[in-house]
């Protein structure tokens, strides 16, 4: 079974600074997708960024980028120029036939 | 973009009664939908995978007789919590899968969730 591990229960960042959230996963598959989702207090799941495992190039979406290391099974999320609105729970997810989530990292942004 | 509507957003029911939660894909056809359960300050735990026109596939440890899933159309899946008990109180979230590109590229859209409280 695939497992997703987020080793940082909580992270804090100063507004305008950069923060990196860690994620590792375990799989025997070679073709899969990885996601980062944001869950604000409303609890609506919001897609932040997606990476296709067969693509070597790291995905980027504006201030959000990933460092995808397939051999190491690592998929970290970097948030640049952090904003107050970035404060939320962040979940890393592995997808093959279904989607499995890590335990989450609560990000606090300090003004 | 793709929208998934989940209703109700909140429900309170008495112990022993049944509650139905609906998940609708509004602007796309979802052959596959997923149901998750989320306890406070915890992650989303996959309960079952729902495929249109066939029986749902339940994760290990999830009681299929308690959590009835029906996916009768390409836009609607329902989760019925039967004979609910206080320990069933939780946040339930659905997700619909939509093919958005070639090579088995899918998009996953989540409903806004249902907070179930059993008293």
XYZ file of C-alpha atoms in Angstrom, chain A:
111
model
C 0.000 0.000 0.000
C 1.116 3.499 -0.677
C 1.894 5.731 2.277
C 2.464 9.453 2.476
C 4.476 11.002 5.295
C 4.520 14.615 6.336
C 6.993 14.929 9.174
C 6.201 18.523 10.104
C 2.922 18.806 12.050
C 3.353 22.595 12.254
C 5.407 25.211 10.468
C 5.629 28.945 10.853
C 6.865 31.588 8.443
C 7.195 35.342 8.485
C 5.126 37.210 5.942
C 7.062 37.717 2.674
C 9.539 34.988 3.580
C 9.926 31.526 2.076
C 8.941 28.235 3.667
C 9.348 24.623 2.581
C 6.983 21.835 3.577
C 8.287 18.283 3.432
C 6.632 15.164 2.080
C 7.871 11.665 1.410
C 5.958 8.736 0.043
C 6.346 5.067 -0.512
C 5.292 3.249 -3.656
C 6.360 0.478 -5.960
C 4.676 2.142 -8.924
C 6.558 4.134 -11.543
C 3.626 6.098 -12.942
C 1.668 8.235 -10.507
C 0.791 11.780 -9.562
C 1.571 13.871 -6.527
C -0.426 16.783 -5.219
C -0.336 19.472 -2.610
C -3.700 20.585 -1.290
C -4.519 23.486 0.989
C -7.337 23.257 3.517
C -8.298 26.577 5.127
C -10.623 26.790 8.139
C -13.596 26.440 5.784
C -12.284 22.892 5.205
C -12.676 23.191 1.446
C -9.845 21.306 -0.249
C -8.008 23.587 -2.670
C -5.502 22.274 -5.192
C -2.169 24.053 -4.867
C 0.027 22.180 -7.310
C 0.349 18.868 -9.114
C 3.330 16.868 -10.330
C 3.275 14.008 -12.797
C 5.883 11.410 -11.886
C 7.024 10.852 -15.444
C 7.968 14.515 -15.766
C 11.402 15.400 -14.451
C 10.740 19.127 -14.452
C 9.482 20.460 -11.148
C 5.999 21.949 -11.258
C 5.508 25.628 -10.448
C 2.395 27.715 -9.908
C 3.169 31.356 -9.250
C 4.607 31.514 -5.705
C 4.341 27.749 -5.238
C 6.913 25.280 -6.492
C 7.898 21.747 -5.737
C 11.142 19.849 -5.434
C 10.341 16.408 -6.801
C 13.005 13.786 -6.200
C 11.618 10.571 -7.652
C 14.470 8.295 -6.604
C 14.287 9.582 -3.054
C 10.465 9.584 -3.154
C 10.411 13.105 -1.900
C 7.998 15.877 -2.868
C 8.476 19.131 -0.975
C 6.475 22.315 -1.441
C 8.124 25.726 -1.426
C 6.026 28.799 -0.816
C 7.763 32.026 -1.732
C 6.779 35.525 -0.601
C 4.398 34.043 1.978
C 1.118 35.838 2.450
C -1.301 35.881 5.368
C -3.800 34.053 3.194
C -1.425 31.125 2.860
C -2.119 30.129 6.459
C -3.896 26.771 6.367
C -3.432 23.023 6.638
C -1.391 21.647 3.766
C -1.785 18.048 2.686
C 0.537 16.131 0.426
C -1.247 13.465 -1.620
C -0.237 10.487 -3.727
C -2.442 9.421 -6.601
C -2.460 6.297 -8.703
C -5.941 4.787 -8.883
C -7.112 6.665 -5.806
C -5.755 9.493 -3.688
C -4.005 9.044 -0.334
C -3.140 11.905 1.953
C -0.389 12.631 4.431
C -1.153 13.722 7.976
C -0.889 17.389 7.077
C 1.200 20.398 8.089
C -0.397 23.394 9.732
C 1.200 26.549 8.347
C 1.080 29.772 10.322
C 2.052 33.047 8.672
C 3.221 35.783 11.017
C 2.641 39.411 10.016
